[in-house]
CSV table of C-alpha atoms and ligand atoms in Angstrom, one decimal:
chain,number,residue,atom,x,y,z
H,1,MET,CA,19.4,9.5,1.1
H,2,SER,CA,17.0,9.8,-1.7
H,3,ARG,CA,13.3,10.3,-2.5
H,4,ILE,CA,11.9,7.1,-4.1
H,5,VAL,CA,8.6,6.6,-5.8
H,6,VAL,CA,7.6,2.9,-5.7
H,7,LYS,CA,4.7,1.8,-8.0
H,8,VAL,CA,3.1,-1.5,-7.2
H,9,GLY,CA,0.3,-3.1,-9.2
H,10,THR,CA,-2.5,-5.5,-8.7
H,11,SER,CA,-0.5,-8.5,-10.1
H,12,THR,CA,1.8,-8.1,-7.1
H,13,LEU,CA,-0.8,-7.3,-4.5
H,14,ALA,CA,-3.4,-9.9,-5.3
H,15,HIS,CA,-3.6,-13.5,-6.2
H,16,PRO,CA,-5.1,-14.3,-9.6
H,17,GLY,CA,-8.5,-15.1,-7.9
H,18,GLY,CA,-8.6,-11.6,-6.4
H,19,GLY,CA,-7.6,-12.4,-2.8
H,20,MET,CA,-4.8,-10.4,-1.3
H,21,ASN,CA,-1.3,-11.8,-1.7
H,22,ILE,CA,-0.4,-11.4,2.0
H,23,ARG,CA,3.2,-12.5,1.6
H,24,HIS,CA,3.8,-10.0,-1.2
H,25,VAL,CA,2.1,-7.1,0.7
H,26,GLU,CA,3.9,-7.9,4.0
H,27,ASN,CA,7.3,-8.2,2.3
H,28,LEU,CA,6.8,-4.9,0.4
H,29,VAL,CA,5.8,-3.0,3.6
H,30,LYS,CA,8.7,-4.4,5.5
H,31,VAL,CA,11.3,-3.4,2.9
H,32,LEU,CA,9.7,0.1,2.4
H,33,SER,CA,9.6,0.6,6.2
H,34,ASP,CA,13.3,-0.3,6.5
H,35,LEU,CA,14.2,2.0,3.6
H,36,ARG,CA,12.3,4.8,5.4
H,37,ASN,CA,14.2,3.9,8.6
H,38,ALA,CA,17.5,4.2,6.6
H,39,GLY,CA,16.5,7.8,5.9
H,40,HIS,CA,15.0,7.5,2.4
H,41,GLU,CA,11.8,9.3,1.6
H,42,ILE,CA,9.2,6.9,0.3
H,43,ILE,CA,6.2,7.6,-1.9
H,44,LEU,CA,4.0,4.6,-2.7
H,45,VAL,CA,1.8,4.5,-5.8
H,46,SER,CA,-0.4,1.5,-5.3
H,47,SER,CA,-3.0,0.0,-7.5
H,48,GLY,CA,-5.2,-2.9,-6.3
H,49,ALA,CA,-8.3,-1.0,-5.4
H,50,ILE,CA,-10.5,-2.6,-8.1
H,51,GLY,CA,-8.9,-6.0,-7.6
H,52,MET,CA,-9.4,-5.9,-3.8
H,53,GLY,CA,-13.0,-4.6,-4.3
H,54,VAL,CA,-13.8,-7.5,-6.6
H,55,GLY,CA,-12.5,-9.9,-3.9
H,56,LYS,CA,-14.3,-8.2,-1.1
H,57,LEU,CA,-17.6,-7.9,-2.9
H,58,GLY,CA,-17.3,-11.5,-4.0
H,59,LEU,CA,-17.8,-10.6,-7.7
H,60,SER,CA,-16.8,-13.3,-10.2
H,61,GLY,CA,-14.4,-10.9,-12.0
H,62,LYS,CA,-13.4,-7.3,-12.8
H,63,PRO,CA,-16.7,-5.5,-13.8
H,64,GLU,CA,-16.8,-4.5,-17.5
H,65,ASP,CA,-18.8,-1.3,-17.0
H,66,MET,CA,-17.5,1.9,-15.5
H,67,PRO,CA,-19.9,2.2,-12.5
H,68,GLY,CA,-19.0,-1.4,-11.6
H,69,LYS,CA,-15.3,-0.7,-11.7
H,70,GLN,CA,-15.8,2.5,-9.7
H,71,ALA,CA,-17.9,0.8,-7.1
H,72,ALA,CA,-15.3,-2.0,-6.8
H,73,ALA,CA,-12.5,0.6,-6.4
H,74,ALA,CA,-14.4,2.4,-3.7
H,75,VAL,CA,-14.7,-0.8,-1.7
H,76,GLY,CA,-11.2,-2.0,-2.4
H,77,GLN,CA,-9.5,1.4,-1.7
H,78,CYS,CA,-10.7,1.1,2.0
H,79,GLU,CA,-9.4,-2.4,2.2
H,80,LEU,CA,-6.1,-1.5,0.7
H,81,MET,CA,-5.5,1.5,3.1
H,82,TYR,CA,-6.7,-0.5,6.0
H,83,VAL,CA,-4.0,-3.2,5.3
H,84,TYR,CA,-1.3,-0.7,4.6
H,85,ASP,CA,-2.1,1.3,7.7
H,86,ARG,CA,-2.0,-1.8,9.9
H,87,LEU,CA,1.2,-3.2,8.4
H,88,PHE,CA,3.1,0.1,8.3
H,89,SER,CA,2.0,0.9,11.9
H,90,GLU,CA,3.7,-2.3,13.0
H,91,TYR,CA,7.0,-0.7,12.0
H,92,ASN,CA,5.9,2.7,13.5
H,93,HIS,CA,5.3,4.4,10.2
H,94,THR,CA,2.4,6.8,9.4
H,95,ILE,CA,0.8,6.6,6.0
H,96,ALA,CA,-1.4,9.1,4.2
H,97,GLN,CA,-3.8,8.6,1.4
H,98,ILE,CA,-3.8,10.8,-1.8
H,99,LEU,CA,-6.3,10.1,-4.6
H,100,LEU,CA,-5.7,11.9,-7.9
H,101,THR,CA,-7.0,12.2,-11.4
H,102,GLY,CA,-5.2,13.3,-14.5
H,103,ASP,CA,-7.1,16.6,-14.3
H,104,ASP,CA,-5.7,17.3,-10.9
H,105,LEU,CA,-2.2,17.1,-12.3
H,106,GLU,CA,-2.9,19.1,-15.4
H,107,ARG,CA,-4.5,22.0,-13.7
H,108,GLU,CA,-1.9,24.2,-12.1
H,109,ASP,CA,-3.9,25.2,-9.1
H,110,ARG,CA,-4.8,21.7,-8.2
H,111,ARG,CA,-1.3,20.4,-8.9
H,112,THR,CA,0.1,23.0,-6.6
H,113,ASN,CA,-2.3,21.8,-3.8
H,114,PHE,CA,-1.1,18.3,-4.4
H,115,GLU,CA,2.6,19.2,-4.4
H,116,ASN,CA,2.2,21.3,-1.2
H,117,THR,CA,0.5,18.4,0.6
H,118,LEU,CA,3.0,15.8,-0.7
H,119,PHE,CA,6.0,17.8,0.4
H,120,ARG,CA,4.6,18.6,3.8
H,121,LEU,CA,3.8,14.9,4.4
H,122,LEU,CA,7.4,14.0,3.5
H,123,GLU,CA,8.6,16.7,5.9
H,124,TYR,CA,6.4,15.2,8.6
H,125,GLY,CA,8.0,11.8,7.9
H,126,ALA,CA,4.9,10.2,6.6
H,127,ILE,CA,4.7,7.7,3.7
H,128,PRO,CA,2.1,9.0,1.1
H,129,VAL,CA,0.2,6.3,-0.6
H,130,LEU,CA,-1.3,7.3,-3.9
H,131,ASN,CA,-3.8,5.9,-6.3
H,132,GLU,CA,-6.0,7.3,-9.1
H,133,ASN,CA,-9.3,8.5,-7.7
H,134,ASP,CA,-11.3,5.9,-9.6
H,135,THR,CA,-14.7,7.1,-8.5
H,136,ILE,CA,-14.2,10.4,-10.4
H,137,ALA,CA,-11.7,9.5,-13.0
H,138,THR,CA,-13.6,8.3,-16.1
H,139,ALA,CA,-11.8,8.2,-19.4
H,140,GLU,CA,-11.6,11.9,-20.3
H,141,ILE,CA,-9.9,13.0,-17.1
H,142,SER,CA,-8.0,9.9,-15.9
H,143,VAL,CA,-4.3,9.2,-16.0
H,144,GLY,CA,-5.6,5.8,-17.0
H,145,ASP,CA,-2.9,3.5,-15.6
H,146,ASN,CA,-0.8,3.7,-12.5
H,147,ASP,CA,2.5,3.2,-14.3
H,148,THR,CA,2.0,6.6,-15.8
H,149,LEU,CA,0.6,8.0,-12.5
H,150,GLY,CA,3.8,6.7,-10.8
H,151,ALA,CA,6.0,8.6,-13.3
H,152,LEU,CA,3.9,11.8,-13.0
H,153,VAL,CA,4.2,11.6,-9.2
H,154,ALA,CA,8.0,11.0,-9.5
H,155,VAL,CA,8.3,14.1,-11.8
H,156,TYR,CA,6.1,16.5,-9.7
H,157,GLY,CA,7.3,15.0,-6.5
H,158,LYS,CA,10.9,15.7,-7.5
H,159,ALA,CA,12.0,12.1,-6.9
H,160,ASP,CA,15.5,10.8,-7.4
H,161,LEU,CA,14.3,7.3,-8.4
H,162,LEU,CA,11.2,5.6,-9.7
H,163,ILE,CA,10.8,1.8,-9.0
H,164,VAL,CA,8.1,0.1,-11.0
H,165,LEU,CA,7.3,-3.3,-9.5
H,166,SER,CA,6.0,-5.8,-12.1
H,167,ASP,CA,5.2,-9.5,-12.2
H,168,ILE,CA,8.3,-10.2,-14.3
H,169,ASP,CA,12.0,-9.6,-13.5
H,170,GLY,CA,12.5,-6.7,-15.9
H,171,LEU,CA,12.4,-5.9,-19.6
H,172,LEU,CA,13.2,-9.1,-21.5
H,173,THR,CA,14.8,-9.6,-24.9
H,174,ASP,CA,11.8,-11.6,-26.0
H,175,ASP,CA,8.4,-12.9,-25.0
H,176,PRO,CA,9.3,-15.5,-22.3
H,177,HIS,CA,6.0,-17.4,-23.1
H,178,ARG,CA,7.3,-18.0,-26.6
H,179,ASN,CA,11.1,-18.0,-26.1
H,180,PRO,CA,12.5,-19.7,-23.1
H,181,ASP,CA,15.9,-18.1,-23.8
H,182,ALA,CA,14.5,-14.6,-23.2
H,183,ARG,CA,16.8,-12.7,-20.8
H,184,ILE,CA,16.7,-9.5,-18.9
H,185,ILE,CA,18.1,-6.3,-20.3
H,186,PRO,CA,19.9,-4.8,-17.4
H,187,LEU,CA,20.5,-1.3,-18.7
H,188,VAL,CA,18.6,0.9,-21.1
H,189,GLU,CA,20.4,4.2,-21.9
H,190,ALA,CA,17.9,5.4,-24.6
H,191,ILE,CA,14.3,4.4,-25.1
H,192,ASP,CA,13.9,3.9,-28.9
H,193,ASP,CA,11.6,1.9,-31.1
H,194,SER,CA,13.6,-1.2,-30.7
H,195,ILE,CA,13.0,-1.0,-26.9
H,196,ARG,CA,9.3,-0.2,-27.4
H,197,ARG,CA,8.9,-3.2,-29.7
H,198,LEU,CA,10.1,-5.5,-26.9
H,199,ALA,CA,7.1,-4.5,-24.8
H,200,GLY,CA,4.9,-6.7,-26.9
H,201,GLU,CA,1.4,-7.1,-25.6
H,202,SER,CA,0.4,-7.3,-22.0
H,203,HIS,CA,-0.1,-10.8,-20.5
H,204,GLY,CA,-1.5,-9.7,-17.2
H,205,HIS,CA,-5.3,-9.6,-16.9
H,206,GLN,CA,-5.7,-8.2,-13.4
H,207,GLY,CA,-4.1,-4.8,-13.6
H,208,THR,CA,-4.4,-2.1,-16.3
H,209,GLY,CA,-1.1,-1.6,-17.9
H,210,GLY,CA,1.4,-4.0,-19.5
H,211,MET,CA,5.1,-3.6,-20.3
H,212,ILE,CA,4.3,-0.8,-22.7
H,213,THR,CA,2.8,1.4,-20.0
H,214,LYS,CA,5.9,0.7,-17.9
H,215,ILE,CA,8.2,1.8,-20.8
H,216,ASN,CA,6.1,4.9,-21.4
H,217,ALA,CA,6.4,5.7,-17.7
H,218,ALA,CA,10.1,5.1,-17.7
H,219,GLU,CA,10.4,7.5,-20.7
H,220,LEU,CA,8.5,10.2,-18.9
H,221,ALA,CA,10.7,9.9,-15.8
H,222,VAL,CA,14.0,9.6,-17.6
H,223,ASN,CA,13.2,12.7,-19.7
H,224,HIS,CA,13.1,14.5,-16.4
H,225,GLY,CA,16.4,13.0,-15.3
H,226,ILE,CA,14.9,10.4,-13.0
H,227,ASP,CA,16.4,6.9,-13.2
H,228,THR,CA,13.7,4.2,-13.4
H,229,VAL,CA,14.0,0.6,-12.5
H,230,ILE,CA,11.6,-2.2,-13.3
H,231,LEU,CA,11.8,-5.0,-10.7
H,232,ASN,CA,9.9,-8.1,-9.8
H,233,GLY,CA,7.3,-7.2,-7.1
H,234,ALA,CA,7.5,-10.7,-5.7
H,235,LYS,CA,11.1,-9.9,-4.6
H,236,PRO,CA,10.9,-6.4,-3.0
H,237,GLN,CA,14.2,-7.0,-1.2
H,238,LEU,CA,15.8,-6.4,-4.6
H,239,MET,CA,15.2,-2.7,-3.8
H,240,TYR,CA,18.2,-2.8,-1.4
H,241,ASP,CA,20.4,-4.0,-4.3
H,242,VAL,CA,19.1,-1.2,-6.5
H,243,LEU,CA,20.0,1.4,-3.9
H,244,GLU,CA,23.5,-0.2,-3.6
H,245,GLY,CA,23.9,0.3,-7.3
H,246,LYS,CA,23.8,-3.4,-8.1
H,247,SER,CA,22.4,-4.6,-11.4
H,248,VAL,CA,19.0,-6.0,-10.8
H,249,GLY,CA,15.9,-5.8,-13.0
H,250,THR,CA,16.1,-3.2,-15.8
H,251,ARG,CA,17.4,0.2,-15.1
H,252,PHE,CA,16.5,3.1,-17.5
H,253,VAL,CA,19.1,5.8,-17.1
H,254,GLY,CA,17.7,9.3,-16.5
H,255,LYS,CA,18.9,12.0,-18.9
H,256,ARG,CA,21.3,14.3,-17.3
H,257,LYS,CA,20.7,18.0,-18.1
K,301,LIG,N1,-6.4,2.6,-10.0
K,301,LIG,C1,-6.6,1.2,-10.3
K,301,LIG,C2,-6.8,0.4,-9.1
K,301,LIG,O1,-6.4,0.8,-8.0
K,301,LIG,C3,-5.5,0.5,-11.1
K,301,LIG,C4,-4.9,1.2,-12.2
K,301,LIG,C5,-3.7,0.4,-12.7
K,301,LIG,O2,-3.6,-0.8,-12.4
K,301,LIG,O3,-2.9,0.9,-13.5
K,301,LIG,O4,-7.3,-0.7,-9.1
């Protein structure tokens, strides 16, 4: 049994127009609930607050200014937790909300409070759901993107595995929009410049990070010995394959000390 941090982004949780992608969210919750039933400890790092807020407030797009983003996140975070609570409850699981900023993780006293709460929630059998506290976290004190937040949570939460769900199947040898022969790289044993170059530029426009933030997150986690897998969030059942040691998505191998 292992402790798994799963990071899911807006591109998986919402349709391009902002509405919730019910199929993706339901499938994700079903697989995570089943993994919990199998004895794994699950920590979910979920984006989607701003995206859901945009949909719920009926805005034409993601606000450009900081207060607009913060207001959208405040609305969307409720929606997100309401949906997770309802769906996880159907499988008899209890969730908990933790909202963090970069500052909370840098300051030892706050980080200790976070760790104590997280570990107690896991002991109680709950599924913690984390996001950045977007109301408070403006540039200077934010982690900035949830890929990095996922990696930090994996490190401080002493996870065995970090799974980053993306809108593509894994790290590809080339930009699939330009090269139809681009294929997935199944295993990365060392993250060097040649790997970083593959990240190219982000094509998503709903979330915050692109492939580069995922690679940075993987680097942070593997440096702490945590294997990291990038998978397509549209196929959460692939997480079963990951846990069975099958080759799916891209696995970055954690450095053994
Ligand atoms: N915290 C932001 C949200 O929930 C997302 C940050 C990210 O996508 O990396 O909308």
